XYZ file of C-alpha atoms in Angstrom:
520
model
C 0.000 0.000 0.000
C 2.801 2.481 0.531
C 4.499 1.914 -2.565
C 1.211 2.470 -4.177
C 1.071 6.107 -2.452
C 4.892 6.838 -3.343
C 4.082 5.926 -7.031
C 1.126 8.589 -7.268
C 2.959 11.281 -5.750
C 5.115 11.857 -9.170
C 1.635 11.817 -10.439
C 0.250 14.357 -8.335
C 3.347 16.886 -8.979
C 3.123 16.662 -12.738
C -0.592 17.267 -11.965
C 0.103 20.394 -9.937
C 2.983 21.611 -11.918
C 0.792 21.024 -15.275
C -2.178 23.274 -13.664
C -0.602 25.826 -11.796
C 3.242 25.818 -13.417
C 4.543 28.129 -15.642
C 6.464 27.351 -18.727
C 10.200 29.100 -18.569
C 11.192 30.146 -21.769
C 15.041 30.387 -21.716
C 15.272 33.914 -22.541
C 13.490 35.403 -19.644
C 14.752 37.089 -17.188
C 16.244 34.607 -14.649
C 14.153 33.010 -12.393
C 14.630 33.159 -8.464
C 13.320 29.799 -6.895
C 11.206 29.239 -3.907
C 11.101 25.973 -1.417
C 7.583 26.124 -2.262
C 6.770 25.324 -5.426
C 4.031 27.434 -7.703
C 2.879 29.483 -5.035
C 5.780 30.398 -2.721
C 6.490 33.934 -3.600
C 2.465 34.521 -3.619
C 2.790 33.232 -0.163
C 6.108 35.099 0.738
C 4.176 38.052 -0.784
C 1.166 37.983 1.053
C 2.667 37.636 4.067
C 5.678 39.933 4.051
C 3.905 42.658 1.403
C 5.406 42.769 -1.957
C 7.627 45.341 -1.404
C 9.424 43.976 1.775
C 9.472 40.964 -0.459
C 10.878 42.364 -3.497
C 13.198 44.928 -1.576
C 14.922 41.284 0.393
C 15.177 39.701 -2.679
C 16.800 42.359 -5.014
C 19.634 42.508 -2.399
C 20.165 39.031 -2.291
C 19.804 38.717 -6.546
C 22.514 40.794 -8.479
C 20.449 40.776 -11.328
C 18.985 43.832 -13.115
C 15.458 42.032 -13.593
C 14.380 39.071 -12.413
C 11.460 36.607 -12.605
C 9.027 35.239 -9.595
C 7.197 32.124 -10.605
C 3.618 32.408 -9.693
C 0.303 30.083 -10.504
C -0.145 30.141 -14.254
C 2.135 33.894 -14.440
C 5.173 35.223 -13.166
C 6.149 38.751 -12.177
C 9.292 40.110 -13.263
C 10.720 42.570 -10.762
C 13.302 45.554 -11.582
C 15.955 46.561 -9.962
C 17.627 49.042 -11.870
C 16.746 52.128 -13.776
C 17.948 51.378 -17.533
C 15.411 48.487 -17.599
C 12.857 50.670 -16.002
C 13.219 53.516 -19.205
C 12.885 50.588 -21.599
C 10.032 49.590 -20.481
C 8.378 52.827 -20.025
C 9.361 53.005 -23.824
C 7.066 50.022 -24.714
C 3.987 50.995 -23.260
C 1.933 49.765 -26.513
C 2.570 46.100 -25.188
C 3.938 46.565 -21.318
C 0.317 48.655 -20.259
C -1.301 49.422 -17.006
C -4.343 48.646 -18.868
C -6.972 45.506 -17.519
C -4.128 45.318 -14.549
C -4.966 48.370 -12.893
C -8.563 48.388 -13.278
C -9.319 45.071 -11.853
C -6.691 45.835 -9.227
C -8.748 48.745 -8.365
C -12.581 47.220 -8.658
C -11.334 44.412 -6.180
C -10.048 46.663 -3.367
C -13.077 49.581 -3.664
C -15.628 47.268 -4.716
C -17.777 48.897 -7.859
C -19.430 46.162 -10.388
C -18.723 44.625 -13.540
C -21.199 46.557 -15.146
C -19.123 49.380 -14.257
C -15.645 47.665 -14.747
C -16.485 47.169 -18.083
C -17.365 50.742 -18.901
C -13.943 52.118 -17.662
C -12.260 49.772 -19.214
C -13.785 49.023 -23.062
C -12.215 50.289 -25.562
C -12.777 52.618 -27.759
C -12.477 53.206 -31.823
C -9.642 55.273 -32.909
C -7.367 54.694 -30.395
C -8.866 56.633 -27.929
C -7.992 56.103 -23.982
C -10.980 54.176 -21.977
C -12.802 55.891 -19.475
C -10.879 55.022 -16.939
C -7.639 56.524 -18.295
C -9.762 59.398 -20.078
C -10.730 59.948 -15.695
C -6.943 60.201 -14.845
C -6.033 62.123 -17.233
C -8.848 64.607 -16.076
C -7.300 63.973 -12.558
C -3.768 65.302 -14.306
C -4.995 68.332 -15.598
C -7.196 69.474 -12.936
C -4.312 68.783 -10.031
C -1.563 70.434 -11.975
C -0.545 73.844 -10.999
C -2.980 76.016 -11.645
C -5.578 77.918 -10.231
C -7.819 75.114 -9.334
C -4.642 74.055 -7.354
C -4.147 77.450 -5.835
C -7.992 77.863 -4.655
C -7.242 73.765 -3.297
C -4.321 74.522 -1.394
C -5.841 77.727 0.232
C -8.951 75.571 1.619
C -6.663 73.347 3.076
C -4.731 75.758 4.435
C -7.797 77.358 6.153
C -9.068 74.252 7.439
C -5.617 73.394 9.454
C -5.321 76.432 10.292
C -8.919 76.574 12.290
C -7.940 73.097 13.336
C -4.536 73.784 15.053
C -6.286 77.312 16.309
C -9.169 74.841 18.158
C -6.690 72.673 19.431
C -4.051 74.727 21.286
C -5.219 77.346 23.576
C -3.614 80.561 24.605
C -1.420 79.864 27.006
C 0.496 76.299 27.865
C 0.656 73.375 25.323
C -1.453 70.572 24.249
C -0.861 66.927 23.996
C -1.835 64.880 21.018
C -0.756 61.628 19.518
C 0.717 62.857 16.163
C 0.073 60.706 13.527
C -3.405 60.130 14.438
C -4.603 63.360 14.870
C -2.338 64.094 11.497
C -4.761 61.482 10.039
C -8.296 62.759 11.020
C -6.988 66.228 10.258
C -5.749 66.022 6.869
C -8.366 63.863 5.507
C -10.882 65.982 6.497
C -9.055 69.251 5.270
C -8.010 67.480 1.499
C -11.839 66.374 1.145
C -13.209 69.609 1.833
C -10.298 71.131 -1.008
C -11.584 68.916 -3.393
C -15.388 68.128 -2.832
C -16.290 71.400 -1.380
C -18.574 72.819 1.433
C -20.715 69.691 0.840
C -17.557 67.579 1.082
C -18.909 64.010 2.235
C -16.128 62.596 4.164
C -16.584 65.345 6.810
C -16.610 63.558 10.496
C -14.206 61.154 12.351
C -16.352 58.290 11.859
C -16.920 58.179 8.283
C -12.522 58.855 8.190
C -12.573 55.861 10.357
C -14.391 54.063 8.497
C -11.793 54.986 5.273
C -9.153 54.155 7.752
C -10.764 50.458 8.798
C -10.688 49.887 5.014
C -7.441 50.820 4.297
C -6.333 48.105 6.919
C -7.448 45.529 5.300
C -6.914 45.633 1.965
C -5.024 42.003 1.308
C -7.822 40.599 2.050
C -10.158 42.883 -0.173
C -7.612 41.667 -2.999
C -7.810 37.710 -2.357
C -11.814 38.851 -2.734
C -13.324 35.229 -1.803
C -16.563 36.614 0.045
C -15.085 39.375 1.329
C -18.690 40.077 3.389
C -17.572 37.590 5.428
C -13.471 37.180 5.057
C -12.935 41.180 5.450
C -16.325 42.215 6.950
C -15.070 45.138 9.034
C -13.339 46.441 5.302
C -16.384 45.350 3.281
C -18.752 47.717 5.651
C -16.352 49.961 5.396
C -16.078 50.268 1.894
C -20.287 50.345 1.233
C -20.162 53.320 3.777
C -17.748 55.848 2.263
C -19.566 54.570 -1.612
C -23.108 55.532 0.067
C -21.954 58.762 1.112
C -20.435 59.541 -1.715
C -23.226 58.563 -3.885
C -25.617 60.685 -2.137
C -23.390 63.928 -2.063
C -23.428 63.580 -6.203
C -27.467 62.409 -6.142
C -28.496 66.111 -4.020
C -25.861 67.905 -6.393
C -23.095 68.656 -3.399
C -20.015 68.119 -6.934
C -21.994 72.151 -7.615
C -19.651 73.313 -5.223
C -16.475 71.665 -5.490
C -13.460 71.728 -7.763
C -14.372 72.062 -11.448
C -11.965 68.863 -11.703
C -14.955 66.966 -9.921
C -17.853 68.503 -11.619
C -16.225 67.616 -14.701
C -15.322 63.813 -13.406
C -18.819 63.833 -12.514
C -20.350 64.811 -15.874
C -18.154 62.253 -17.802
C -19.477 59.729 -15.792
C -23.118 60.434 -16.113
C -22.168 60.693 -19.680
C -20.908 57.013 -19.791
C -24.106 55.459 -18.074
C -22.416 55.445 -14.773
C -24.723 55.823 -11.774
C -24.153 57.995 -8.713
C -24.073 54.767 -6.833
C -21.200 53.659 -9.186
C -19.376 56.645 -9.045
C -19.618 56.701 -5.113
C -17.514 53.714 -4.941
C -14.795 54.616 -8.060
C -14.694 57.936 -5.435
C -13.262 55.576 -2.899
C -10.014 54.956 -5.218
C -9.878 59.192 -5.556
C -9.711 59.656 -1.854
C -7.532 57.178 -1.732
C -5.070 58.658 -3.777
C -5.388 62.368 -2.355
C -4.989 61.127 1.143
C -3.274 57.366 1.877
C -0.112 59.025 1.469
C -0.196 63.084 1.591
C -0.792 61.773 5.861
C 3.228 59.479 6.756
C 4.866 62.244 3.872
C 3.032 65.244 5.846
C 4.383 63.080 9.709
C 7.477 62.589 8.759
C 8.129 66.353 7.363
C 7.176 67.147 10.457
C 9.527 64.584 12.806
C 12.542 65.147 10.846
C 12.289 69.507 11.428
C 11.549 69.536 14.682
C 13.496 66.979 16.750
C 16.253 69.154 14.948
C 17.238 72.263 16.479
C 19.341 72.914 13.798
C 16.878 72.045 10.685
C 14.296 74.151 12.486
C 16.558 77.047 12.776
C 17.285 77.028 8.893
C 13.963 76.127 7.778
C 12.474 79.143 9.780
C 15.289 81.690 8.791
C 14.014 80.474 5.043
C 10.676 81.125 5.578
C 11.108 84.442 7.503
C 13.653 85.413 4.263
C 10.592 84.980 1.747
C 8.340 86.398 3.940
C 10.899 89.567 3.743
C 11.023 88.967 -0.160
C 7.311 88.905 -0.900
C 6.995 84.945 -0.899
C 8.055 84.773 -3.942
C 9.978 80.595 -3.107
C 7.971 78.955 -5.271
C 9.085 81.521 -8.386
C 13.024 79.755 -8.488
C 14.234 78.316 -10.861
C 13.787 74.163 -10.387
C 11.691 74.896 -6.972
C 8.288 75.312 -9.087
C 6.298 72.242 -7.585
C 4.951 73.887 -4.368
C 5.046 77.433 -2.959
C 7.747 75.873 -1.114
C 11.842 77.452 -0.387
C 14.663 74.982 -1.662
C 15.366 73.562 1.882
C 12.063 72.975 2.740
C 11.317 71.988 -1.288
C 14.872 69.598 -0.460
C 13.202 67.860 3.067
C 9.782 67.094 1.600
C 11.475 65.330 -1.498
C 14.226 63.638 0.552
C 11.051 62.234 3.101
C 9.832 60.637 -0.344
C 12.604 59.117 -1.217
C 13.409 57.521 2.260
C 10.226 56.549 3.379
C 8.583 55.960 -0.350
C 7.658 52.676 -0.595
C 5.514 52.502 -3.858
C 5.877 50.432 -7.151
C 5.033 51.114 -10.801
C 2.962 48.007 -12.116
C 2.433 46.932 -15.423
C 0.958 44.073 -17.174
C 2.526 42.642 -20.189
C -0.095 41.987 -23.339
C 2.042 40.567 -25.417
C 5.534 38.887 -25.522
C 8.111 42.038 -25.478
C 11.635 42.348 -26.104
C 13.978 44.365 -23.436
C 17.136 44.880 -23.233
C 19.477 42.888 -21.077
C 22.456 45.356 -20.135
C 24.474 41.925 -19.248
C 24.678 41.707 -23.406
C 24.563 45.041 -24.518
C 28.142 44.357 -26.512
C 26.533 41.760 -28.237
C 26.266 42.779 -31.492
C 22.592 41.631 -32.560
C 19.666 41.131 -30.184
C 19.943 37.779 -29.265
C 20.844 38.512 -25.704
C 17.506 40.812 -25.394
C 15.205 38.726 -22.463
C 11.608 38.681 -23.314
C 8.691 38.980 -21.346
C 5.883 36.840 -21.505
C 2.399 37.976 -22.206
C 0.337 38.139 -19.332
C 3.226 38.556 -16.531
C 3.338 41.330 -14.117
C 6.121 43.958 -13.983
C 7.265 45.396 -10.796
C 9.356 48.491 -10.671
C 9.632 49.434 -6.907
C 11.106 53.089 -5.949
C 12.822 51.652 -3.005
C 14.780 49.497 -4.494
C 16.199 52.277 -6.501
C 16.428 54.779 -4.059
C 18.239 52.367 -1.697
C 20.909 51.701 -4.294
C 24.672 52.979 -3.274
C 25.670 53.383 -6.990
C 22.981 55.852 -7.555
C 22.766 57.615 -4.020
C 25.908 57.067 -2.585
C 26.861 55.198 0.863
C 24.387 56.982 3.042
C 21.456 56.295 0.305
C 19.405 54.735 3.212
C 20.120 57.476 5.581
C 18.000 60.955 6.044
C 20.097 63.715 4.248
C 17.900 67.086 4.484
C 19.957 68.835 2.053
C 20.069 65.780 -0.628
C 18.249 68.138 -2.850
C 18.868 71.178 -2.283
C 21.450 72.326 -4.127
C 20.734 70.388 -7.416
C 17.025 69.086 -7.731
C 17.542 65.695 -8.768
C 20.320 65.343 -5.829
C 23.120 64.664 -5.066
C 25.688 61.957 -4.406
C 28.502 62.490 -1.745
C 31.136 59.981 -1.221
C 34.844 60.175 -0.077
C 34.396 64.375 -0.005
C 32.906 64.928 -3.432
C 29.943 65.271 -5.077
C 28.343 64.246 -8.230
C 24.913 65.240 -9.483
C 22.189 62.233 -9.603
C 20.520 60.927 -12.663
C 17.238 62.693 -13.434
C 15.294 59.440 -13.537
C 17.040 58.417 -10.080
C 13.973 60.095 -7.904
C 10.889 57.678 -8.653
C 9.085 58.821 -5.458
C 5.912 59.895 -7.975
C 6.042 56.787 -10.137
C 6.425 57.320 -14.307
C 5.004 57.745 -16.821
C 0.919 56.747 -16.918
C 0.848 55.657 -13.652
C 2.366 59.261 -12.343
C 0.539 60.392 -9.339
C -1.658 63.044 -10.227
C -2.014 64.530 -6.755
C 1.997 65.199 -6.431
C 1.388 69.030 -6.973
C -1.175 68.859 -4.254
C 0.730 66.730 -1.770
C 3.868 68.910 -1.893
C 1.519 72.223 -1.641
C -0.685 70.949 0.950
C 2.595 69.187 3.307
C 4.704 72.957 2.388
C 1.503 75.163 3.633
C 1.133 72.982 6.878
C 4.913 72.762 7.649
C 5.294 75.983 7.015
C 2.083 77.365 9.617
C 3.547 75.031 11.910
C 7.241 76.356 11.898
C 6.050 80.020 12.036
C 3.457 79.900 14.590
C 3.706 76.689 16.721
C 6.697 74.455 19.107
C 6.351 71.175 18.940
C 8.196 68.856 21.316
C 8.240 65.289 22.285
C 5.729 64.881 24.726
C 6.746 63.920 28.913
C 6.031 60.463 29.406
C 2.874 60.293 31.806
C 1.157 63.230 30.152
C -2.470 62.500 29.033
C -3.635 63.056 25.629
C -5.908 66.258 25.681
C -4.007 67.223 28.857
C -1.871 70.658 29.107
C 2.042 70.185 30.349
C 5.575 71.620 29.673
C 7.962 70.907 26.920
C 9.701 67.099 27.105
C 12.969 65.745 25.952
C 13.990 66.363 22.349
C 14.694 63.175 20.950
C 11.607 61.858 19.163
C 13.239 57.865 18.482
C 10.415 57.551 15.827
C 10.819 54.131 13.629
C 10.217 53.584 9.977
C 7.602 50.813 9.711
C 6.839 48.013 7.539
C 4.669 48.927 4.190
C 1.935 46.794 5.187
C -0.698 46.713 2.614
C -0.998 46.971 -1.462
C -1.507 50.585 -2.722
C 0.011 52.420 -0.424
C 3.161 54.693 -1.738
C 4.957 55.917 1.767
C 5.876 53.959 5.031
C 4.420 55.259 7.890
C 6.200 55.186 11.462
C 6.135 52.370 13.845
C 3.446 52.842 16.273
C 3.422 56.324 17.034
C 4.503 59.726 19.020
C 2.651 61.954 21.360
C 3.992 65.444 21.304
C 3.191 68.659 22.844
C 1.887 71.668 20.514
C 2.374 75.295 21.556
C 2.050 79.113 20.190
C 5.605 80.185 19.215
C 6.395 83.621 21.313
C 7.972 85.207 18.169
């Protein structure tokens, strides 16, 4: 009887391997193997996130581009920048495309029905919906004076908030990040949706928040009613609100970028109810990671005397000059001076944690740099329709031939005197490549809320530099409670990215700190 079970097993495997193998086609890039076969690195992947994953492996591979096996796919993950402009370059057959929009209909829920409208296509070559939407997104976030009328919302908003929260005299205690978190998401909604703007209480930003937690499991999407419930309810929340802020006309009132969003949509046979949950995925993007960029802007200047100093003699120096920072030469994307400009883009690059994604459609040619002498194009690898390519920024912005030896360390003057950075090493410096800084992503999958982020991080760093102290709060103090000033070192921890979307690593467990008016 047990040689009878030790003859099927062979069986079983060629079973396995024949349903849920890949075949390798020698000129692929190579392939790193797993102990567990077909579905280890979906496992590893899963459990670790992808970009933990990829980030462990790419220092353990030496290999420009390499290739996960996966059930019935692989992914081929990049590691270095000449591979990622090549493929940028073939975006005809290496497309965000049907990737992105299933990717997006599993984790904020809208139908097929509606799947299927944002995604047909169209005669003449013309985008989809969903890519005609982005675009509109582009446009409508780019500097401008939609942007300008944005930014000074927002700025009102915090401004009220931090006036409510710390009184006249002594200091407040809150717990940074969180109140961060409530604060912004409430502010960037109203900027963008208006007086009407539905995402206007703590509960309903919980309820964003409780989604956002669980989003692996929104992904798997096997009944996620009952395997993410608390995400699931979550999710139908923020759509219904939503839906009925467009159904009694509340878009009338916002950003002309949403009213026009809105009409498109109508336009397509999308319903309000559709629209509230393809919202979800907007939010998302203005908020999810505007909040760690915004914390850590904040941790870095003020648990250093030194940076504070500097960044408020820089402010006080355009103040003196009109304001004119954001008028220089290279410092354009935010009303923002080149050290502050240099912080916000160095937090990005340290704590960025995001990956450009795209799905291949059809086998594609790319250049192998291992044979560039080879005189014909035999040494090209090829990627096989229907794979997945991963291009994660931290794996490039961790990378001591592009950034130097301290490419993992916090330098708040990285970009300040060139705006694609610099590289020190043994006393000198050399300029970094422009395509070095992938903080934003490339190319179609560029974040369209950059110019927003920047603005909306410089206008609340900046308030908070002129008019407020912030210190490390005394251990023992109560949240909500008024104290004195505690010690200055903060000892805040870069976390783990722990879900799918997000683009910036938030800190490990958080900080309470004490907020007071600045005697000037």
């Amino acid at each position: 009887m047990l040689a009878i079970y030790l003859a099927t097993i062979p069986f079983l495997y060629f079973c396995l391997d024949y349903l849920l193998g890949v075949k390798k086609d020698e000129q692929e890039p190579p392939f790193v193997t797993s102990r567990i076969p077909w579905a280890g690195h979906i496992l590893r992947i899963l459990k670790r996130n992808h970009i933990n994953y990829y980030l462990s492996l790419s220092r353990k591979n030496p290999h420009s581009i390499f290739s996960l096996a996966a059930p019935r796919s692989r992914i081929y993950v990049v590691t270095k920048l000449d591979i990622v402009s090549d493929i940028l370059k073939k975006s005809k057959t290496i497309a965000v495309g049907p990737f992105f929009v299933s990717f997006v209909q599993r984790v904020f829920g809208f139908n097929d029905r509606a799947a299927a409208i944002l995604s047909q296509e169209r005669e003449g070559g013309k985008p989809d919906l969903f890519e005609e939407l982005t675009k509109m997104l582009h446009a409508g976030l780019a500097n401008g004076k939609q942007l300008d009328e944005a930014q000074a919302e927002f700025t009102k908003y915090m401004q009220s908030a931090l006036d409510h929260l710390v009184s006249m005299k002594g200091c407040t205690k809150v717990t940074l990040m969180s109140w961060l978190r409530d604060e912004i998401t409430i502010a960037t909604s109203k900027a963008i949706w208006g007086p009407e703007n539905p995402i206007n209480n703590i509960e309903i930003v919980d309820a964003f928040f409780a989604l956002k937690s669980d989003i692996p499991a929104l992904l798997i999407n096997i009944f996620p009613a009952l395997t993410a419930r608390s995400a699931h309810r979550a999710r139908l929340r923020l759509a219904h609100v939503f839906a009925r802020y467009y159904a009694t006309g509340g878009q009338t009132k916002a950003m002309q970028i949403v009213r026009d969003r809105y009409d498109v949509c109508i336009s397509h046979n999308l319903t309000v109810e559709d629209i509230g949950f393809i919202e979800i995925s907007t939010l998302y993007a203005a908020v999810a990671n505007l909040i760690p960029a915004a914390f850590w802007t904040v941790v870095h200047i003020f648990e250093d005397d030194g940076l504070l100093a500097a960044v408020r003699k820089e402010l006080a120096a355009d103040e003196e000059a009109g304001g004119g920072a954001e008028e220089r030469e290279g410092h354009h994307e935010g009303q923002a001076g080149p050290l502050l400009q240099s912080i916000m883009k160095e937090v990005i690059r340290v704590y960025g944690s995001g990956s450009m994604t795209r799905y291949v459609k059809a086998d594609t040619a790319i250049s192998n740099p291992a044979a560039a002498s080879s005189s014909d194009n035999t040494g090209d690898y090829v990627l096989k329709q229907g794979g997945l390519v991963e291009m994660p920024a931290e794996v490039f912005h961790t990378d001591i031939d592009i950034w130097g030896p301290d490419a993992e360390e916090f330098d708040p003057y990285r970009f300040y005197h060139h705006f694609h950075g610099l590289r020190r090493e043994n006393g000198f410096e050399s300029k970094v490549s422009p395509t070095a800084f992938r903080g934003w992503g490339a190319g179609a999958t560029i974040c369209p809320g950059r110019f927003l982020a920047l603005r909306s991080i410089g206008s609340l760093v900046a308030m908070l530099v002129r008019e407020f102290q912030i210190e490390k709060a005394m251990e023992g103090m109560k949240v909500g409670s008024v104290g004195n000033y505690g010690e200055r070192s903060w000892g805040v921890q870069k976390g783990k990215a722990y879900d799918f979307v997000d683009a910036m690593r938030g800190p490990e467990g958080d900080v309470d700190v004490e907020i007071s008016r600045r005697d000037k």
